[in-house]
Amino acid sequence: MVNLVLNIIPCLLILLSPISSIVLCIEIEEYYPEERNDLLQLMDYASSASDLHSNWTGPPCVNNRSRWGGIACSNWHVVHIVLEGIQLTGSLPPTFLTNITFLSKLSFRNNSVSGLLPNLTHLVHLEYVLFSYNRFSGSIPVDFIELPNLKVLELQENYLDGQIPPFNQSSLTSFNVSYNNLRGPIPNTSVLQRFTGSSYDHNSELCGKPLENLCPSPPPAPVFAPPPFAIAPNPAADNKHKKSLQLWITALIAAAAALVPFLVIVVFLCYYKKVHEKETPRREQTEKMSVPESTECPEKTSQLEFLNNEIPKFDLDDLLRASAEVLGKGNLGTTYKAVLENGQVVVAKRLKNMNELTKKEFIQQMQLLGKIRHGNLVEIISFYYSKEQKIVIYEFVPNSTLFEVLHENRGVGRIPLDWATRLAIIKDLAKGLAFLHQSLPSHKVPHANLKSSNVLIHQNDRTFHSKLTDFGFLPLLPTRKFSEKLVISKLPEFFQGKKLTHKADVYCFGVILLEVLTGRIPGEISEGIEETNGDLSNWVRMVMNDGWSIDILDLEIQAAKEGHDQKLKLTEIAIECTDMIPEKRPEMSEVWRRVEEIEQRNREND
Ligand SMILES: *[C@@H]1O[C@H](CO)[C@@H](O)[C@H](O)[C@H]1NC(C)=O
Ligand SMILES: *[C@@H]1O[C@H](CO)[C@@H](O)[C@H](O)[C@H]1NC(C)=O
Ligand SMILES: *[C@@H]1O[C@H](CO)[C@@H](O)[C@H](O)[C@H]1NC(C)=O
Ligand SMILES: *[C@@H]1O[C@H](CO)[C@@H](O)[C@H](O)[C@H]1NC(C)=O
Ligand SMILES: *[C@@H]1O[C@H](CO)[C@@H](O)[C@H](O)[C@H]1NC(C)=O
Ligand SMILES: *[C@@H]1O[C@H](CO)[C@@H](O)[C@H](O)[C@H]1NC(C)=O
Ligand SMILES: *[C@@H]1O[C@H](CO)[C@@H](O)[C@H](O)[C@H]1NC(C)=O
Ligand SMILES: *[C@@H]1O[C@H](CO)[C@@H](O)[C@H](O)[C@H]1NC(C)=O
């Protein structure tokens, strides 16, 4: 339907006849109002540094021309929307451009658009879909595989996760999904196999051709064995007793004990007792476990609440029957690895000291955290609330922690952690934290407990990836006293009683950078840093004052001659991040960009 807009313009026509008069001229402008509505809707959702509001006025198309920035027209129809590098922010409307029927090119390249990718089902004429260099998250809509004329799809450098749908349009000649968090096998369609590895690179868990890392064969039944990852050269050392080495880093991981088969979390026992009191005990091992008489069994209030529908469900009873292993005892509670009878492995964290928390507060926070999905953040899959017990259930990451790979088994026989690996770990970490900050803008300090022992490392072929865990607990801690359990309580602004902000996490990130660069344990008094009270960032500042020198570097990366430029750059970022004044620290998104640049340059020089 074409709308006719009648612009009534006074035309001054001086007629040659003796009677001069004013004649009203009528200029006709045609356009499609539903296309205009769609564009205006887009403008309302996204805001930009360049002022679209004052530019997108009047009709979008005048036959083949448009007076609107970024819009191109053909036969009165909008055919191109190209809004590149104009600092577009915000997210796209859920239903999107449904009436711009003839759209063939849609580009938001190089902006900061966040949220899910739009549903483009109606846009059958689309040839170019260019969403690269943004902050899109979620998965690639499976509907994209049905765009019949799609030629170019650029999705690189976003935060996309999930699997790649089986694109197989023969029209597709250019495709790039690199630098995201996609996972799983690359579909074996003739079209997707046409592209090279560089279209798929830098997705932590993507596998299969044309990439070099092979997909794991179907998941083996989990065997009850020590974590498969070990940087230790002697695998015999499986009873890892961890030395509690330092003042504030170790708290959570301090107590990874030997395997304790059939150790069952008290709450599960209680639950079991209650539910099965009248039954004949079926399982000897639970019989043998004594439940402290004083432990009040929580009421059986509900089943576990699941946050991700893709994960097979289980209930408390299943958890109860699981074999459990203590992974760590920390300030916030004890963490267990649980192997369910069906072979599923999860991590359960039993929170302590949170009795004052109301059910509503807890559930709201868990639901909020459960929505956050990112390849560099450990996923919360489920939780349990009762008055006395609060349990958070996480995905299991077959892991080690950054703390362990950096500091454990130092000495003879250790396999050094090389510079490229350190950079890869740091890059993942920066990316995950930047995403967390973006996802929880209303939180004072989104992570609040960032330290090397809360960075889980998993190995995929020979590449290392990291995931952050233990985030998002600050809003659950009622008072300052409880906040002292978190890493942020070691920060200058905490001591000074100042307001805490996102920049508290940035500081903690800076400390981890220093830890990775120097190989030293933050806060630990060791040779050479006594005079600074064990404050690592002060120590590094002191060294930097005399000019940067490789002396500050961990011996394991000092020897390699290459990459000193990058090491210096990373040290500079660390120094900025650990500035005493929170406002002077950079934003996490900027830190992430800079770290990525450094990592990329390092790879090019390789
Ligand atoms: C698109 O067109 C349909 C009818 O053709 C209409 O119902 C709908 O409201 C339009 N959408 C917008 C955003 O104008
Ligand atoms: C909008 O911006 C474009 C260039 O960016 C310009 O050519 C056009 O005249 C502007 N339109 C209006 C209505 O200001
Ligand atoms: C507008 O462009 C189309 C092709 O895109 C062409 O067929 C048509 O003649 C053009 N119309 C005018 C008035 O230039
Ligand atoms: C991205 O956009 C910014 C402006 O927002 C510009 O300075 C930069 O050069 C652009 N980068 C690329 C790769 O196009
Ligand atoms: C996209 O929109 C189409 C048409 O409205 C609908 O059928 C389809 O289910 C939508 N896809 C998603 C993933 O919402
Ligand atoms: C991919 O598909 C082709 C034929 O469609 C087949 O020959 C090839 O073995 C498949 N590759 C894998 C890894 O499944
Ligand atoms: C993809 O398309 C090609 C030809 O267009 C076809 O031969 C093939 O069977 C399709 N499917 C897969 C999985 O490759
Ligand atoms: C894909 O994008 C990445 C990142 O921008 C780039 O390095 C790579 O060369 C691109 N690959 C292809 C095939 O376009």
Tab-separated table of N, CA and C in Angstrom, residues 289-411:
chain	number	residue	atom	x	y	z
A	289	MET	N	26.567	-43.064	57.263
A	289	MET	CA	26.857	-41.655	57.533
A	289	MET	C	26.006	-41.200	58.705
A	290	SER	N	26.636	-40.550	59.645
A	290	SER	CA	25.817	-40.082	60.760
A	290	SER	C	25.400	-38.650	60.505
A	291	VAL	N	24.178	-38.391	60.804
A	291	VAL	CA	23.698	-37.019	60.685
A	291	VAL	C	23.715	-36.440	62.083
A	292	PRO	N	24.380	-35.312	62.248
A	292	PRO	CA	24.417	-34.732	63.580
A	292	PRO	C	22.985	-34.511	64.082
A	293	GLU	N	22.744	-34.941	65.318
A	293	GLU	CA	21.395	-34.829	65.864
A	293	GLU	C	20.899	-33.393	65.851
A	294	SER	N	21.853	-32.502	66.082
A	294	SER	CA	21.442	-31.104	66.224
A	294	SER	C	21.057	-30.480	64.888
A	295	THR	N	21.472	-31.099	63.809
A	295	THR	CA	21.171	-30.493	62.517
A	295	THR	C	19.682	-30.564	62.247
A	296	GLU	N	19.093	-29.434	62.118
A	296	GLU	CA	17.667	-29.440	61.833
A	296	GLU	C	17.446	-29.720	60.377
A	297	CYS	N	16.631	-30.669	60.087
A	297	CYS	CA	16.364	-30.940	58.693
A	297	CYS	C	15.431	-29.881	58.146
A	298	PRO	N	15.783	-29.345	56.976
A	298	PRO	CA	14.905	-28.349	56.391
A	298	PRO	C	13.622	-29.012	55.920
A	299	GLU	N	12.582	-28.238	55.893
A	299	GLU	CA	11.349	-28.760	55.326
A	299	GLU	C	11.586	-29.046	53.861
A	300	LYS	N	10.952	-30.038	53.361
A	300	LYS	CA	11.029	-30.285	51.925
A	300	LYS	C	10.103	-29.280	51.261
A	301	THR	N	10.679	-28.164	50.830
A	301	THR	CA	9.829	-27.101	50.321
A	301	THR	C	9.569	-27.272	48.839
A	302	SER	N	10.592	-27.596	48.109
A	302	SER	CA	10.378	-27.671	46.676
A	302	SER	C	11.441	-28.534	46.061
A	303	GLN	N	11.258	-28.827	44.809
A	303	GLN	CA	12.299	-29.505	44.080
A	303	GLN	C	13.330	-28.468	43.678
A	304	LEU	N	14.356	-28.916	43.012
A	304	LEU	CA	15.345	-27.972	42.516
A	304	LEU	C	14.707	-27.111	41.439
A	305	GLU	N	15.099	-25.861	41.413
A	305	GLU	CA	14.602	-24.976	40.366
A	305	GLU	C	15.630	-24.956	39.249
A	306	PHE	N	15.194	-25.231	38.040
A	306	PHE	CA	16.135	-25.260	36.932
A	306	PHE	C	16.070	-23.975	36.124
A	307	LEU	N	17.236	-23.544	35.695
A	307	LEU	CA	17.318	-22.277	34.991
A	307	LEU	C	17.580	-22.474	33.516
A	308	ASN	N	17.995	-23.666	33.151
A	308	ASN	CA	18.317	-23.915	31.757
A	308	ASN	C	17.601	-25.186	31.328
A	309	ASN	N	16.687	-25.033	30.396
A	309	ASN	CA	15.854	-26.163	30.010
A	309	ASN	C	16.585	-27.214	29.199
A	310	GLU	N	17.784	-26.837	28.718
A	310	GLU	CA	18.498	-27.802	27.881
A	310	GLU	C	19.233	-28.848	28.718
A	311	ILE	N	19.279	-28.619	30.016
A	311	ILE	CA	20.038	-29.532	30.860
A	311	ILE	C	19.101	-30.572	31.455
A	312	PRO	N	19.479	-31.840	31.378
A	312	PRO	CA	18.612	-32.885	31.922
A	312	PRO	C	18.290	-32.597	33.389
A	313	LYS	N	17.040	-32.734	33.744
A	313	LYS	CA	16.637	-32.391	35.114
A	313	LYS	C	16.924	-33.542	36.073
A	314	PHE	N	17.162	-33.165	37.311
A	314	PHE	CA	17.304	-34.173	38.358
A	314	PHE	C	16.709	-33.546	39.597
A	315	ASP	N	16.534	-34.321	40.632
A	315	ASP	CA	15.978	-33.719	41.830
A	315	ASP	C	16.895	-33.941	43.032
A	316	LEU	N	16.457	-33.448	44.156
A	316	LEU	CA	17.285	-33.540	45.352
A	316	LEU	C	17.649	-34.983	45.667
A	317	ASP	N	16.675	-35.846	45.419
A	317	ASP	CA	16.905	-37.254	45.673
A	317	ASP	C	18.098	-37.783	44.868
A	318	ASP	N	18.162	-37.358	43.602
A	318	ASP	CA	19.289	-37.779	42.765
A	318	ASP	C	20.602	-37.237	43.311
A	319	LEU	N	20.545	-35.977	43.752
A	319	LEU	CA	21.766	-35.372	44.298
A	319	LEU	C	22.202	-36.116	45.552
A	320	LEU	N	21.189	-36.519	46.305
A	320	LEU	CA	21.434	-37.239	47.536
A	320	LEU	C	22.193	-38.535	47.284
A	321	ARG	N	21.808	-39.173	46.203
A	321	ARG	CA	22.443	-40.453	45.901
A	321	ARG	C	23.786	-40.288	45.200
A	322	ALA	N	24.113	-39.059	44.855
A	322	ALA	CA	25.334	-38.834	44.082
A	322	ALA	C	26.575	-39.084	44.925
A	323	SER	N	27.628	-39.491	44.249
A	323	SER	CA	28.922	-39.509	44.913
A	323	SER	C	29.411	-38.075	44.954
A	324	ALA	N	29.939	-37.675	46.072
A	324	ALA	CA	30.363	-36.284	46.175
A	324	ALA	C	31.806	-36.191	46.615
A	325	GLU	N	32.421	-35.129	46.157
A	325	GLU	CA	33.829	-34.898	46.466
A	325	GLU	C	33.942	-33.431	46.850
A	326	VAL	N	34.611	-33.142	47.941
A	326	VAL	CA	34.764	-31.743	48.328
A	326	VAL	C	35.774	-31.081	47.401
A	327	LEU	N	35.360	-30.023	46.746
A	327	LEU	CA	36.296	-29.291	45.884
A	327	LEU	C	36.954	-28.162	46.648
A	328	GLY	N	36.230	-27.577	47.568
A	328	GLY	CA	36.823	-26.478	48.307
A	328	GLY	C	35.903	-25.987	49.397
A	329	LYS	N	36.516	-25.448	50.450
A	329	LYS	CA	35.730	-24.816	51.507
A	329	LYS	C	36.115	-23.360	51.533
A	330	GLY	N	35.157	-22.509	51.336
A	330	GLY	CA	35.492	-21.094	51.265
A	330	GLY	C	34.672	-20.283	52.235
A	331	ASN	N	34.865	-18.987	52.158
A	331	ASN	CA	34.155	-18.081	53.051
A	331	ASN	C	32.658	-18.111	52.845
A	332	LEU	N	32.238	-18.426	51.629
A	332	LEU	CA	30.804	-18.387	51.349
A	332	LEU	C	30.148	-19.742	51.553
A	333	GLY	N	30.938	-20.795	51.599
A	333	GLY	CA	30.359	-22.119	51.780
A	333	GLY	C	31.251	-23.182	51.181
A	334	THR	N	30.757	-24.392	51.179
A	334	THR	CA	31.548	-25.521	50.698
A	334	THR	C	31.088	-25.929	49.307
A	335	THR	N	32.043	-26.271	48.459
A	335	THR	CA	31.723	-26.654	47.092
A	335	THR	C	32.029	-28.135	46.885
A	336	TYR	N	31.075	-28.827	46.278
A	336	TYR	CA	31.222	-30.255	46.032
A	336	TYR	C	31.120	-30.543	44.549
A	337	LYS	N	31.812	-31.586	44.138
A	337	LYS	CA	31.556	-32.148	42.823
A	337	LYS	C	30.661	-33.363	43.046
A	338	ALA	N	29.563	-33.438	42.322
A	338	ALA	CA	28.641	-34.553	42.536
A	338	ALA	C	28.459	-35.325	41.233
A	339	VAL	N	28.641	-36.627	41.287
A	339	VAL	CA	28.427	-37.474	40.116
A	339	VAL	C	27.110	-38.219	40.325
A	340	LEU	N	26.085	-37.839	39.543
A	340	LEU	CA	24.772	-38.459	39.697
A	340	LEU	C	24.812	-39.887	39.164
A	341	GLU	N	23.802	-40.633	39.532
A	341	GLU	CA	23.800	-42.042	39.121
A	341	GLU	C	23.729	-42.209	37.613
A	342	ASN	N	23.110	-41.241	36.934
A	342	ASN	CA	23.041	-41.341	35.472
A	342	ASN	C	24.331	-40.862	34.799
A	343	GLY	N	25.338	-40.553	35.587
A	343	GLY	CA	26.606	-40.163	35.012
A	343	GLY	C	26.790	-38.653	34.894
A	344	GLN	N	25.707	-37.913	35.056
A	344	GLN	CA	25.780	-36.454	34.966
A	344	GLN	C	26.649	-35.912	36.111
A	345	VAL	N	27.492	-34.949	35.778
A	345	VAL	CA	28.360	-34.385	36.806
A	345	VAL	C	28.008	-32.922	37.013
A	346	VAL	N	27.805	-32.508	38.237
A	346	VAL	CA	27.517	-31.104	38.514
A	346	VAL	C	28.348	-30.655	39.715
A	347	VAL	N	28.344	-29.363	39.951
A	347	VAL	CA	29.021	-28.820	41.118
A	347	VAL	C	27.963	-28.163	42.000
A	348	ALA	N	27.969	-28.505	43.276
A	348	ALA	CA	26.986	-27.922	44.191
A	348	ALA	C	27.717	-27.083	45.226
A	349	LYS	N	27.227	-25.877	45.421
A	349	LYS	CA	27.848	-25.020	46.430
A	349	LYS	C	26.822	-24.761	47.515
A	350	ARG	N	27.138	-25.168	48.709
A	350	ARG	CA	26.219	-24.944	49.818
A	350	ARG	C	26.617	-23.635	50.505
A	351	LEU	N	25.731	-22.670	50.450
A	351	LEU	CA	26.052	-21.353	50.989
A	351	LEU	C	25.839	-21.356	52.494
A	352	LYS	N	26.734	-20.677	53.195
A	352	LYS	CA	26.500	-20.577	54.630
A	352	LYS	C	26.275	-19.105	55.004
A	353	ASN	N	25.818	-18.909	56.189
A	353	ASN	CA	25.599	-17.550	56.703
A	353	ASN	C	24.644	-16.738	55.852
A	354	MET	N	23.673	-17.349	55.283
A	354	MET	CA	22.738	-16.550	54.493
A	354	MET	C	21.323	-16.795	54.991
A	355	ASN	N	21.192	-17.046	56.270
A	355	ASN	CA	19.881	-17.399	56.798
A	355	ASN	C	18.881	-16.260	56.796
A	356	GLU	N	19.404	-15.046	56.801
A	356	GLU	CA	18.462	-13.924	56.845
A	356	GLU	C	17.851	-13.631	55.484
A	357	LEU	N	18.406	-14.260	54.501
A	357	LEU	CA	17.954	-14.000	53.151
A	357	LEU	C	16.529	-14.510	52.957
A	358	THR	N	15.677	-13.697	52.342
A	358	THR	CA	14.326	-14.196	52.083
A	358	THR	C	14.346	-15.031	50.815
A	359	LYS	N	13.326	-15.876	50.713
A	359	LYS	CA	13.218	-16.749	49.560
A	359	LYS	C	13.167	-15.926	48.278
A	360	LYS	N	12.398	-14.828	48.359
A	360	LYS	CA	12.222	-14.015	47.160
A	360	LYS	C	13.552	-13.431	46.677
A	361	GLU	N	14.305	-12.890	47.635
A	361	GLU	CA	15.601	-12.292	47.265
A	361	GLU	C	16.514	-13.316	46.610
A	362	PHE	N	16.551	-14.486	47.240
A	362	PHE	CA	17.445	-15.518	46.746
A	362	PHE	C	17.031	-15.966	45.340
A	363	ILE	N	15.743	-16.241	45.191
A	363	ILE	CA	15.268	-16.739	43.895
A	363	ILE	C	15.478	-15.700	42.805
A	364	GLN	N	15.176	-14.446	43.132
A	364	GLN	CA	15.361	-13.395	42.119
A	364	GLN	C	16.809	-13.315	41.659
A	365	GLN	N	17.708	-13.359	42.631
A	365	GLN	CA	19.115	-13.236	42.275
A	365	GLN	C	19.567	-14.450	41.454
A	366	MET	N	19.116	-15.634	41.851
A	366	MET	CA	19.517	-16.837	41.120
A	366	MET	C	18.966	-16.810	39.700
A	367	GLN	N	17.732	-16.354	39.562
A	367	GLN	CA	17.156	-16.313	38.223
A	367	GLN	C	17.892	-15.312	37.342
A	368	LEU	N	18.286	-14.203	37.972
A	368	LEU	CA	19.042	-13.203	37.223
A	368	LEU	C	20.393	-13.787	36.784
A	369	LEU	N	21.089	-14.414	37.717
A	369	LEU	CA	22.401	-14.969	37.385
A	369	LEU	C	22.271	-16.135	36.403
A	370	GLY	N	21.179	-16.900	36.548
A	370	GLY	CA	20.987	-18.063	35.688
A	370	GLY	C	20.770	-17.700	34.232
A	371	LYS	N	20.329	-16.461	33.997
A	371	LYS	CA	20.096	-16.036	32.613
A	371	LYS	C	21.396	-15.709	31.888
A	372	ILE	N	22.444	-15.505	32.658
A	372	ILE	CA	23.696	-15.084	32.035
A	372	ILE	C	24.396	-16.292	31.445
A	373	ARG	N	24.506	-16.316	30.140
A	373	ARG	CA	25.183	-17.437	29.493
A	373	ARG	C	26.360	-16.894	28.701
A	374	HIS	N	27.515	-17.400	28.992
A	374	HIS	CA	28.691	-16.923	28.273
A	374	HIS	C	29.781	-17.968	28.401
A	375	GLY	N	30.492	-18.204	27.316
A	375	GLY	CA	31.512	-19.238	27.306
A	375	GLY	C	32.608	-19.046	28.340
A	376	ASN	N	32.756	-17.841	28.865
A	376	ASN	CA	33.798	-17.618	29.846
A	376	ASN	C	33.253	-17.386	31.252
A	377	LEU	N	31.990	-17.767	31.434
A	377	LEU	CA	31.399	-17.686	32.773
A	377	LEU	C	30.797	-19.051	33.096
A	378	VAL	N	31.053	-19.526	34.288
A	378	VAL	CA	30.492	-20.818	34.676
A	378	VAL	C	28.976	-20.653	34.816
A	379	GLU	N	28.243	-21.592	34.236
A	379	GLU	CA	26.791	-21.457	34.197
A	379	GLU	C	26.149	-21.996	35.476
A	380	ILE	N	25.188	-21.229	35.974
A	380	ILE	CA	24.388	-21.700	37.106
A	380	ILE	C	23.206	-22.441	36.516
A	381	ILE	N	23.059	-23.719	36.837
A	381	ILE	CA	21.989	-24.456	36.177
A	381	ILE	C	20.771	-24.643	37.064
A	382	SER	N	20.954	-24.523	38.347
A	382	SER	CA	19.820	-24.838	39.203
A	382	SER	C	20.126	-24.340	40.620
A	383	PHE	N	19.095	-24.310	41.468
A	383	PHE	CA	19.353	-23.930	42.850
A	383	PHE	C	18.292	-24.521	43.749
A	384	TYR	N	18.565	-24.486	45.038
A	384	TYR	CA	17.625	-25.010	46.015
A	384	TYR	C	17.540	-24.018	47.145
A	385	TYR	N	16.324	-23.735	47.587
A	385	TYR	CA	16.158	-22.835	48.717
A	385	TYR	C	15.332	-23.492	49.793
A	386	SER	N	15.800	-23.466	50.995
A	386	SER	CA	14.924	-23.691	52.140
A	386	SER	C	15.435	-22.717	53.184
A	387	LYS	N	14.724	-22.605	54.272
A	387	LYS	CA	15.106	-21.587	55.244
A	387	LYS	C	16.554	-21.785	55.704
A	388	GLU	N	16.916	-23.020	55.930
A	388	GLU	CA	18.255	-23.269	56.480
A	388	GLU	C	19.306	-23.517	55.410
A	389	GLN	N	18.890	-23.954	54.249
A	389	GLN	CA	19.873	-24.373	53.266
A	389	GLN	C	19.676	-23.664	51.943
A	390	LYS	N	20.759	-23.168	51.431
A	390	LYS	CA	20.708	-22.588	50.094
A	390	LYS	C	21.822	-23.228	49.281
A	391	ILE	N	21.426	-23.820	48.182
A	391	ILE	CA	22.421	-24.520	47.365
A	391	ILE	C	22.372	-23.976	45.947
A	392	VAL	N	23.539	-23.708	45.401
A	392	VAL	CA	23.620	-23.276	44.011
A	392	VAL	C	24.294	-24.396	43.230
A	393	ILE	N	23.686	-24.776	42.111
A	393	ILE	CA	24.255	-25.878	41.332
A	393	ILE	C	24.805	-25.345	40.011
A	394	TYR	N	26.064	-25.608	39.803
A	394	TYR	CA	26.775	-25.086	38.643
A	394	TYR	C	27.089	-26.204	37.653
A	395	GLU	N	27.348	-25.805	36.421
A	395	GLU	CA	27.908	-26.758	35.476
A	395	GLU	C	29.274	-27.200	36.003
A	396	PHE	N	29.654	-28.408	35.660
A	396	PHE	CA	30.963	-28.893	36.063
A	396	PHE	C	31.981	-28.575	34.980
A	397	VAL	N	33.055	-27.952	35.357
A	397	VAL	CA	34.132	-27.673	34.404
A	397	VAL	C	35.309	-28.554	34.804
A	398	PRO	N	35.650	-29.532	33.969
A	398	PRO	CA	36.759	-30.420	34.348
A	398	PRO	C	37.988	-29.556	34.459
A	399	ASN	N	38.436	-29.348	35.644
A	399	ASN	CA	39.257	-28.164	35.760
A	399	ASN	C	40.409	-28.273	36.707
A	400	SER	N	41.074	-27.176	36.622
A	400	SER	CA	42.082	-26.787	37.556
A	400	SER	C	41.770	-25.304	37.735
A	401	THR	N	42.440	-24.620	38.611
A	401	THR	CA	42.188	-23.185	38.690
A	401	THR	C	43.436	-22.447	38.225
A	402	LEU	N	43.263	-21.172	37.908
A	402	LEU	CA	44.414	-20.374	37.506
A	402	LEU	C	45.447	-20.358	38.626
A	403	PHE	N	44.951	-20.301	39.853
A	403	PHE	CA	45.866	-20.314	40.984
A	403	PHE	C	46.758	-21.562	40.933
A	404	GLU	N	46.110	-22.700	40.678
A	404	GLU	CA	46.884	-23.949	40.658
A	404	GLU	C	47.896	-23.983	39.510
A	405	VAL	N	47.445	-23.596	38.293
A	405	VAL	CA	48.386	-23.710	37.176
A	405	VAL	C	49.532	-22.713	37.300
A	406	LEU	N	49.306	-21.618	38.015
A	406	LEU	CA	50.387	-20.645	38.176
A	406	LEU	C	51.351	-21.022	39.289
A	407	HIS	N	50.801	-21.473	40.386
A	407	HIS	CA	51.648	-21.536	41.578
A	407	HIS	C	51.978	-22.937	42.073
A	408	GLU	N	51.217	-23.930	41.596
A	408	GLU	CA	51.473	-25.252	42.172
A	408	GLU	C	52.564	-25.998	41.413
A	409	ASN	N	53.138	-26.953	42.095
A	409	ASN	CA	54.182	-27.792	41.521
A	409	ASN	C	55.332	-26.976	40.960
A	410	ARG	N	55.609	-25.859	41.602
A	410	ARG	CA	56.784	-25.106	41.186
A	410	ARG	C	58.001	-25.937	41.535
A	411	GLY	N	58.990	-25.865	40.742
A	411	GLY	CA	60.187	-26.620	41.074
A	411	GLY	C	60.490	-27.638	40.001
